[in-house]
């Protein structure tokens, strides 16, 4: 376990040439209002589960029937493109003839598949050899063509990029890198719906906001909106696996870092390279970066389930930091703290 303070908070970008995350939640709400399954997800009062003053958990397990906050990402990008292609009247055939390609180790691929199907497009999702077959079946059920290639996520993303170039498909990733920023910037904007709902639902302004991160899309988007609405009041802490501290290492280095390490059971947070858009935003907005070991997070999953908060190690990493006494002490949580967390996905 390690907590690193952010020396760049409130300063300029550390990734030149890349934007900050969007904080325009109104644009997201207007477009999602056209979607019949885009209903609000609940905020759960879980104060009885942790020794803090208040413990609020934004529950994304029912988001748009896809089981994860990521339903708001790729599907939102595709809906924006359908809106543009149809002069503001998107329908089931708005994007016929288009194919979206991506790599996924989890819920991002589901969002690509679902969004493409709604608007008549095709989707191709590359998955690594380590991804469970049950996930491949779920993707296929949503209409995606599933391709297994590569020993890990990074290799499957390389294969997806090549397939996109070779076939004229649209690459839709939830990360950003040199030469690729426009679509992930829009994708992160979709996550603002979740942040805006949480802000409306919280009975008081939190003192702390815990944001688990892989490449940083959720964390970067929510942090940007928290600062826009609540200012400098809440302390924002980003939580990563100790095996994949890409954001923490990048903040410590003052530049993007590839943080190589062993595989983590927090598989959807097991990202070794940060999104540069997210890194810019978190360098500006976050107060600290906390890494947690796999065993620690896994040990709290039964407690989460007993409290009605059943999820994966990835979905509950932020909650684990609140449940653990050592992590609470590092962060500075006590019986007066009001903590907002995000339960980001259903259990596998």
CSV table of C-alpha atoms in Angstrom, one decimal:
chain,number,residue,atom,x,y,z
A,1,UNK,CA,0.0,0.0,0.0
A,2,UNK,CA,1.3,3.4,-0.9
A,3,UNK,CA,-0.2,6.9,-1.0
A,4,UNK,CA,1.5,9.6,-3.1
A,5,UNK,CA,0.6,13.2,-2.8
A,6,UNK,CA,0.0,15.1,-6.0
A,7,UNK,CA,2.6,18.0,-6.4
A,8,UNK,CA,0.9,19.2,-9.7
A,9,UNK,CA,-2.5,19.9,-8.3
A,10,UNK,CA,-3.9,23.1,-9.7
A,11,UNK,CA,-1.0,23.6,-12.1
A,12,UNK,CA,-0.8,23.2,-15.9
A,13,UNK,CA,-0.9,20.1,-18.0
A,14,UNK,CA,1.8,17.5,-17.8
A,15,UNK,CA,0.9,16.0,-21.2
A,16,UNK,CA,1.4,18.8,-23.7
A,17,UNK,CA,-0.9,18.7,-26.7
A,18,UNK,CA,-3.7,16.8,-24.9
A,19,UNK,CA,-6.9,18.4,-23.5
A,20,UNK,CA,-8.3,18.2,-20.1
A,21,UNK,CA,-11.3,16.0,-19.6
A,22,UNK,CA,-14.7,17.6,-20.5
A,23,UNK,CA,-16.9,18.8,-17.7
A,24,UNK,CA,-20.0,19.5,-19.9
A,25,UNK,CA,-22.6,17.1,-18.3
A,26,UNK,CA,-25.5,19.0,-19.8
A,27,UNK,CA,-24.6,17.8,-23.3
A,28,UNK,CA,-24.5,14.2,-22.1
A,29,UNK,CA,-27.8,14.4,-20.4
A,30,UNK,CA,-29.5,15.9,-23.4
A,31,UNK,CA,-28.4,13.0,-25.7
A,32,UNK,CA,-29.0,10.3,-23.2
A,33,UNK,CA,-32.5,11.6,-22.7
A,34,UNK,CA,-33.3,10.1,-26.0
A,35,UNK,CA,-32.4,6.6,-24.8
A,36,UNK,CA,-35.2,4.7,-23.1
A,37,UNK,CA,-32.8,2.6,-21.0
A,38,UNK,CA,-30.6,5.5,-19.8
A,39,UNK,CA,-32.3,5.8,-16.3
A,40,UNK,CA,-30.6,7.1,-13.3
A,41,UNK,CA,-28.7,4.7,-11.0
A,42,UNK,CA,-29.0,4.8,-7.2
A,43,UNK,CA,-26.8,6.3,-4.5
A,44,UNK,CA,-26.7,3.8,-1.6
A,45,UNK,CA,-26.1,5.0,2.0
A,46,UNK,CA,-23.6,2.4,3.2
A,47,UNK,CA,-22.6,4.3,6.4
A,48,UNK,CA,-23.2,1.2,8.5
A,49,UNK,CA,-20.4,-0.6,6.6
A,50,UNK,CA,-17.5,1.7,7.5
A,51,UNK,CA,-16.4,3.7,10.6
A,52,UNK,CA,-16.8,7.1,8.9
A,53,UNK,CA,-19.3,9.9,9.3
A,54,UNK,CA,-21.1,9.1,6.0
A,55,UNK,CA,-20.4,6.5,3.3
A,56,UNK,CA,-22.2,7.0,0.0
A,57,UNK,CA,-21.8,4.5,-2.9
A,58,UNK,CA,-22.9,5.4,-6.4
A,59,UNK,CA,-24.1,2.0,-7.7
A,60,UNK,CA,-23.4,1.5,-11.4
A,61,UNK,CA,-24.4,-2.2,-11.6
A,62,UNK,CA,-27.7,-1.5,-13.3
A,63,UNK,CA,-26.4,1.1,-15.8
A,64,UNK,CA,-28.4,0.8,-19.1
A,65,UNK,CA,-28.7,-3.0,-18.6
A,66,UNK,CA,-25.0,-3.5,-19.2
A,67,UNK,CA,-23.8,-3.9,-15.6
A,68,UNK,CA,-21.1,-1.2,-15.6
A,69,UNK,CA,-20.5,2.6,-15.8
A,70,UNK,CA,-18.8,2.0,-19.1
A,71,UNK,CA,-22.2,1.8,-20.7
A,72,UNK,CA,-22.0,5.6,-20.7
A,73,UNK,CA,-18.7,5.7,-22.6
A,74,UNK,CA,-18.4,4.1,-26.0
A,75,UNK,CA,-22.2,4.0,-26.5
A,76,UNK,CA,-22.3,7.8,-26.0
A,77,UNK,CA,-19.6,8.3,-28.6
A,78,UNK,CA,-21.6,6.2,-31.1
A,79,UNK,CA,-24.8,8.0,-30.2
A,80,UNK,CA,-23.0,11.4,-30.8
A,81,UNK,CA,-21.9,10.2,-34.2
A,82,UNK,CA,-25.4,8.9,-35.1
A,83,UNK,CA,-26.8,12.3,-34.1
A,84,UNK,CA,-24.3,14.1,-36.4
A,85,UNK,CA,-24.9,11.7,-39.2
A,86,UNK,CA,-28.7,12.0,-39.1
A,87,UNK,CA,-29.0,15.8,-38.6
A,88,UNK,CA,-30.2,15.4,-35.1
A,89,UNK,CA,-32.6,12.5,-35.7
A,90,UNK,CA,-30.7,9.3,-34.8
A,91,UNK,CA,-32.4,6.0,-35.4
A,92,UNK,CA,-31.8,2.4,-35.8
A,93,UNK,CA,-30.2,2.8,-39.3
A,94,UNK,CA,-28.2,5.9,-38.7
A,95,UNK,CA,-24.8,4.3,-39.0
A,96,UNK,CA,-25.3,1.4,-41.3
A,97,UNK,CA,-22.1,0.5,-43.1
A,98,UNK,CA,-19.8,1.6,-40.2
A,99,UNK,CA,-17.8,-0.8,-38.2
A,100,UNK,CA,-16.3,0.0,-34.8
A,101,UNK,CA,-13.3,-1.9,-33.5
A,102,UNK,CA,-11.7,-2.0,-30.1
A,103,UNK,CA,-9.9,-4.2,-27.6
A,104,UNK,CA,-11.4,-5.0,-24.3
A,105,UNK,CA,-10.7,-6.9,-21.1
A,106,UNK,CA,-14.1,-6.1,-19.7
A,107,UNK,CA,-17.1,-3.8,-20.0
A,108,UNK,CA,-15.8,-1.3,-22.6
A,109,UNK,CA,-16.4,-3.9,-25.3
A,110,UNK,CA,-19.9,-4.4,-24.2
A,111,UNK,CA,-20.6,-0.6,-24.6
A,112,UNK,CA,-19.1,-0.6,-28.1
A,113,UNK,CA,-21.2,-3.6,-29.1
A,114,UNK,CA,-24.4,-2.3,-27.6
A,115,UNK,CA,-24.0,1.2,-29.1
A,116,UNK,CA,-23.2,-0.1,-32.5
A,117,UNK,CA,-26.2,-2.4,-32.6
A,118,UNK,CA,-28.6,0.4,-31.6
A,119,UNK,CA,-27.6,2.5,-34.6
A,120,UNK,CA,-27.1,-0.2,-37.2
A,121,UNK,CA,-23.3,-0.3,-37.2
A,122,UNK,CA,-21.1,-3.4,-36.8
A,123,UNK,CA,-18.6,-4.0,-34.0
A,124,UNK,CA,-15.4,-6.1,-33.7
A,125,UNK,CA,-13.9,-6.6,-30.2
A,126,UNK,CA,-10.4,-8.1,-29.8
A,127,UNK,CA,-9.9,-9.9,-26.5
A,128,UNK,CA,-6.7,-11.4,-25.1
A,129,UNK,CA,-6.1,-15.1,-24.5
A,130,UNK,CA,-6.7,-14.6,-20.7
A,131,UNK,CA,-10.2,-13.2,-21.0
A,132,UNK,CA,-12.8,-15.7,-19.9
A,133,UNK,CA,-14.9,-17.4,-22.5
A,134,UNK,CA,-18.1,-16.3,-20.7
A,135,UNK,CA,-17.2,-12.7,-21.6
A,136,UNK,CA,-16.7,-13.6,-25.2
A,137,UNK,CA,-20.2,-15.1,-25.2
A,138,UNK,CA,-21.7,-11.9,-23.6
A,139,UNK,CA,-20.0,-9.8,-26.3
A,140,UNK,CA,-21.4,-12.1,-29.1
A,141,UNK,CA,-24.8,-11.9,-27.6
A,142,UNK,CA,-24.7,-8.1,-28.0
A,143,UNK,CA,-23.9,-8.5,-31.7
A,144,UNK,CA,-20.1,-8.1,-31.6
A,145,UNK,CA,-17.7,-10.1,-33.7
A,146,UNK,CA,-15.2,-11.4,-31.2
A,147,UNK,CA,-11.5,-12.0,-32.1
A,148,UNK,CA,-9.1,-13.6,-29.7
A,149,UNK,CA,-5.5,-12.3,-30.3
A,150,UNK,CA,-2.6,-11.5,-28.0
A,151,UNK,CA,-1.4,-12.7,-24.6
A,152,UNK,CA,-2.6,-9.6,-22.8
A,153,UNK,CA,-4.7,-6.5,-23.3
A,154,UNK,CA,-1.9,-4.4,-24.8
A,155,UNK,CA,-1.3,-7.1,-27.5
A,156,UNK,CA,-5.0,-7.3,-28.3
A,157,UNK,CA,-5.1,-3.5,-28.6
A,158,UNK,CA,-2.2,-3.6,-31.1
A,159,UNK,CA,-4.2,-6.1,-33.1
A,160,UNK,CA,-7.4,-4.0,-33.0
A,161,UNK,CA,-5.5,-0.9,-34.2
A,162,UNK,CA,-4.0,-2.9,-37.1
A,163,UNK,CA,-7.4,-4.4,-38.1
A,164,UNK,CA,-8.9,-0.9,-38.0
A,165,UNK,CA,-6.2,0.4,-40.4
A,166,UNK,CA,-6.4,-2.5,-42.7
A,167,UNK,CA,-10.2,-2.5,-43.0
A,168,UNK,CA,-11.1,1.1,-42.7
A,169,UNK,CA,-12.9,0.5,-39.3
A,170,UNK,CA,-13.3,3.2,-36.6
A,171,UNK,CA,-11.0,2.5,-33.6
A,172,UNK,CA,-12.9,3.3,-30.4
A,173,UNK,CA,-10.7,3.0,-27.4
A,174,UNK,CA,-11.3,4.2,-23.8
A,175,UNK,CA,-7.7,5.4,-23.6
A,176,UNK,CA,-5.7,8.1,-25.4
A,177,UNK,CA,-2.2,8.3,-26.7
A,178,UNK,CA,-0.1,10.3,-29.2
A,179,UNK,CA,-2.2,10.8,-32.3
A,180,UNK,CA,-5.4,9.5,-30.7
A,181,UNK,CA,-7.4,11.8,-28.5
A,182,UNK,CA,-10.7,13.0,-30.1
A,183,UNK,CA,-12.9,9.9,-29.5
A,184,UNK,CA,-11.6,9.1,-26.0
A,185,UNK,CA,-12.2,12.7,-25.0
A,186,UNK,CA,-15.9,12.3,-26.1
A,187,UNK,CA,-16.0,8.9,-24.4
A,188,UNK,CA,-14.9,10.3,-21.1
A,189,UNK,CA,-17.5,13.0,-21.4
A,190,UNK,CA,-20.2,10.3,-21.3
A,191,UNK,CA,-19.0,9.3,-17.8
A,192,UNK,CA,-20.1,12.8,-16.6
A,193,UNK,CA,-23.7,11.6,-16.5
A,194,UNK,CA,-22.7,9.3,-13.5
A,195,UNK,CA,-20.9,12.2,-11.8
A,196,UNK,CA,-23.8,14.6,-12.3
A,197,UNK,CA,-26.3,12.1,-10.8
A,198,UNK,CA,-24.0,11.5,-7.8
A,199,UNK,CA,-23.7,15.3,-7.2
A,200,UNK,CA,-27.5,15.7,-7.2
A,201,UNK,CA,-28.0,12.6,-5.0
A,202,UNK,CA,-25.5,13.3,-2.3
A,203,UNK,CA,-27.3,14.9,0.7
A,204,UNK,CA,-24.1,16.8,1.7
A,205,UNK,CA,-20.9,17.7,0.0
A,206,UNK,CA,-18.4,14.9,0.6
A,207,UNK,CA,-15.1,15.5,2.3
A,208,UNK,CA,-13.5,12.7,0.3
A,209,UNK,CA,-14.1,11.2,-3.2
A,210,UNK,CA,-12.5,7.8,-3.9
A,211,UNK,CA,-12.0,7.0,-7.6
A,212,UNK,CA,-10.6,3.6,-8.8
A,213,UNK,CA,-8.6,3.8,-12.0
A,214,UNK,CA,-7.2,1.7,-14.8
A,215,UNK,CA,-6.2,4.1,-17.6
A,216,UNK,CA,-8.0,6.8,-15.7
A,217,UNK,CA,-11.2,7.5,-17.7
A,218,UNK,CA,-13.7,7.3,-14.9
A,219,UNK,CA,-11.4,9.0,-12.4
A,220,UNK,CA,-10.5,11.8,-14.7
A,221,UNK,CA,-14.1,12.6,-15.8
A,222,UNK,CA,-15.5,12.4,-12.3
A,223,UNK,CA,-12.7,14.5,-10.8
A,224,UNK,CA,-13.2,17.2,-13.4
A,225,UNK,CA,-16.9,17.4,-12.6
A,226,UNK,CA,-16.4,17.3,-8.8
A,227,UNK,CA,-14.0,20.3,-9.1
A,228,UNK,CA,-16.5,22.2,-11.3
A,229,UNK,CA,-19.4,21.8,-8.9
A,230,UNK,CA,-17.9,21.3,-5.5
A,231,UNK,CA,-14.6,23.2,-5.9
A,232,UNK,CA,-11.7,22.4,-3.7
A,233,UNK,CA,-13.8,21.1,-0.8
A,234,UNK,CA,-13.6,17.3,-1.3
A,235,UNK,CA,-10.2,15.5,-1.2
A,236,UNK,CA,-10.0,13.3,-4.4
A,237,UNK,CA,-8.0,10.1,-4.0
A,238,UNK,CA,-7.3,7.8,-7.0
A,239,UNK,CA,-7.0,4.1,-6.2
A,240,UNK,CA,-5.0,1.7,-8.4
A,241,UNK,CA,-3.7,-1.9,-8.1
A,242,UNK,CA,-0.1,-2.1,-6.7
A,243,UNK,CA,0.7,-4.2,-9.8
A,244,UNK,CA,-0.4,-1.4,-12.2
A,245,UNK,CA,0.3,2.0,-10.7
A,246,UNK,CA,0.5,3.8,-14.1
A,247,UNK,CA,-1.1,7.0,-12.8
A,248,UNK,CA,0.7,7.1,-9.5
A,249,UNK,CA,4.1,6.4,-11.2
A,250,UNK,CA,3.4,9.1,-13.8
A,251,UNK,CA,2.5,11.7,-11.2
A,252,UNK,CA,5.7,10.8,-9.3
A,253,UNK,CA,7.7,11.1,-12.6
A,254,UNK,CA,5.9,14.2,-13.9
A,255,UNK,CA,5.4,12.5,-17.2
A,256,UNK,CA,3.6,9.5,-18.6
A,257,UNK,CA,5.1,6.2,-17.4
A,258,UNK,CA,4.6,2.6,-18.4
A,259,UNK,CA,4.3,0.8,-15.1
A,260,UNK,CA,5.1,-2.8,-15.9
A,261,UNK,CA,4.2,-5.4,-13.3
A,262,UNK,CA,2.5,-8.8,-12.6
A,263,UNK,CA,-1.1,-9.5,-13.5
A,264,UNK,CA,-3.6,-8.2,-11.0
A,265,UNK,CA,-6.9,-9.7,-9.9
A,266,UNK,CA,-8.3,-6.2,-10.4
A,267,UNK,CA,-8.2,-7.0,-14.1
A,268,UNK,CA,-10.2,-4.1,-15.4
A,269,UNK,CA,-7.9,-1.7,-13.5
A,270,UNK,CA,-4.8,-3.7,-14.6
A,271,UNK,CA,-3.6,-1.1,-17.1
A,272,UNK,CA,0.1,-0.4,-17.3
A,273,UNK,CA,-0.1,2.9,-19.3
A,274,UNK,CA,-2.3,5.9,-18.5
A,275,UNK,CA,-4.7,7.7,-20.8
A,276,UNK,CA,-3.0,11.1,-21.4
A,277,UNK,CA,-6.3,13.0,-21.3
A,278,UNK,CA,-7.1,11.5,-17.9
A,279,UNK,CA,-3.5,12.0,-16.7
A,280,UNK,CA,-3.8,15.8,-17.5
A,281,UNK,CA,-7.1,16.0,-15.6
A,282,UNK,CA,-6.0,14.1,-12.6
A,283,UNK,CA,-2.7,16.0,-12.3
A,284,UNK,CA,-4.9,19.1,-12.1
A,285,UNK,CA,-7.7,17.8,-9.9
A,286,UNK,CA,-6.6,14.8,-7.7
A,287,UNK,CA,-5.1,15.2,-4.2
A,288,UNK,CA,-3.4,11.8,-4.0
A,289,UNK,CA,-2.8,8.4,-5.6
A,290,UNK,CA,-3.2,5.2,-3.5
A,291,UNK,CA,-2.1,1.7,-4.6
A,292,UNK,CA,-3.6,-1.4,-3.0
A,293,UNK,CA,-2.5,-5.0,-3.1
A,294,UNK,CA,-4.7,-7.7,-4.6
A,295,UNK,CA,-5.0,-9.7,-1.3
A,296,UNK,CA,-6.2,-6.6,0.5
A,297,UNK,CA,-9.0,-5.8,-2.0
A,298,UNK,CA,-10.0,-9.5,-2.3
A,299,UNK,CA,-10.3,-9.8,1.4
A,300,UNK,CA,-13.0,-7.1,1.6
A,301,UNK,CA,-15.2,-8.5,-1.2
A,302,UNK,CA,-17.2,-10.7,1.2
A,303,UNK,CA,-17.9,-7.6,3.4
A,304,UNK,CA,-19.1,-5.7,0.4
A,305,UNK,CA,-21.4,-8.5,-0.6
A,306,UNK,CA,-22.8,-8.7,2.9
A,307,UNK,CA,-23.6,-5.0,2.8
A,308,UNK,CA,-25.5,-5.5,-0.5
A,309,UNK,CA,-22.5,-4.1,-2.5
A,310,UNK,CA,-21.4,-7.3,-4.3
A,311,UNK,CA,-18.9,-6.6,-7.1
A,312,UNK,CA,-15.5,-7.5,-8.5
A,313,UNK,CA,-12.1,-6.5,-7.2
A,314,UNK,CA,-12.0,-3.9,-9.9
A,315,UNK,CA,-15.4,-2.6,-9.1
A,316,UNK,CA,-14.8,-2.4,-5.4
A,317,UNK,CA,-11.2,-1.1,-5.1
A,318,UNK,CA,-12.3,2.4,-4.0
A,319,UNK,CA,-14.6,0.9,-1.4
A,320,UNK,CA,-11.8,-1.4,-0.1
A,321,UNK,CA,-9.8,1.7,0.7
A,322,UNK,CA,-12.6,3.0,2.9
A,323,UNK,CA,-13.1,-0.4,4.7
A,324,UNK,CA,-9.4,-0.9,5.5
A,325,UNK,CA,-8.0,0.7,8.6
A,326,UNK,CA,-4.5,1.3,7.3
A,327,UNK,CA,-5.8,2.9,4.1
A,328,UNK,CA,-8.2,5.1,6.1
A,329,UNK,CA,-5.3,6.3,8.3
A,330,UNK,CA,-3.2,7.1,5.2
A,331,UNK,CA,-6.0,9.0,3.5
A,332,UNK,CA,-7.0,10.8,6.8
A,333,UNK,CA,-10.5,9.4,7.1
A,334,UNK,CA,-12.2,9.5,10.5
A,335,UNK,CA,-15.6,9.4,12.1
A,336,UNK,CA,-16.4,12.9,10.7
A,337,UNK,CA,-15.5,12.1,7.1
A,338,UNK,CA,-18.2,12.0,4.4
A,339,UNK,CA,-17.0,9.7,1.6
A,340,UNK,CA,-18.3,9.2,-1.9
A,341,UNK,CA,-17.3,6.0,-3.7
A,342,UNK,CA,-18.3,4.4,-7.1
A,343,UNK,CA,-19.3,0.8,-7.3
A,344,UNK,CA,-18.5,0.5,-11.0
A,345,UNK,CA,-19.6,-3.0,-12.1
A,346,UNK,CA,-21.5,-6.2,-11.4
A,347,UNK,CA,-19.7,-9.3,-10.1
A,348,UNK,CA,-18.4,-11.6,-12.9
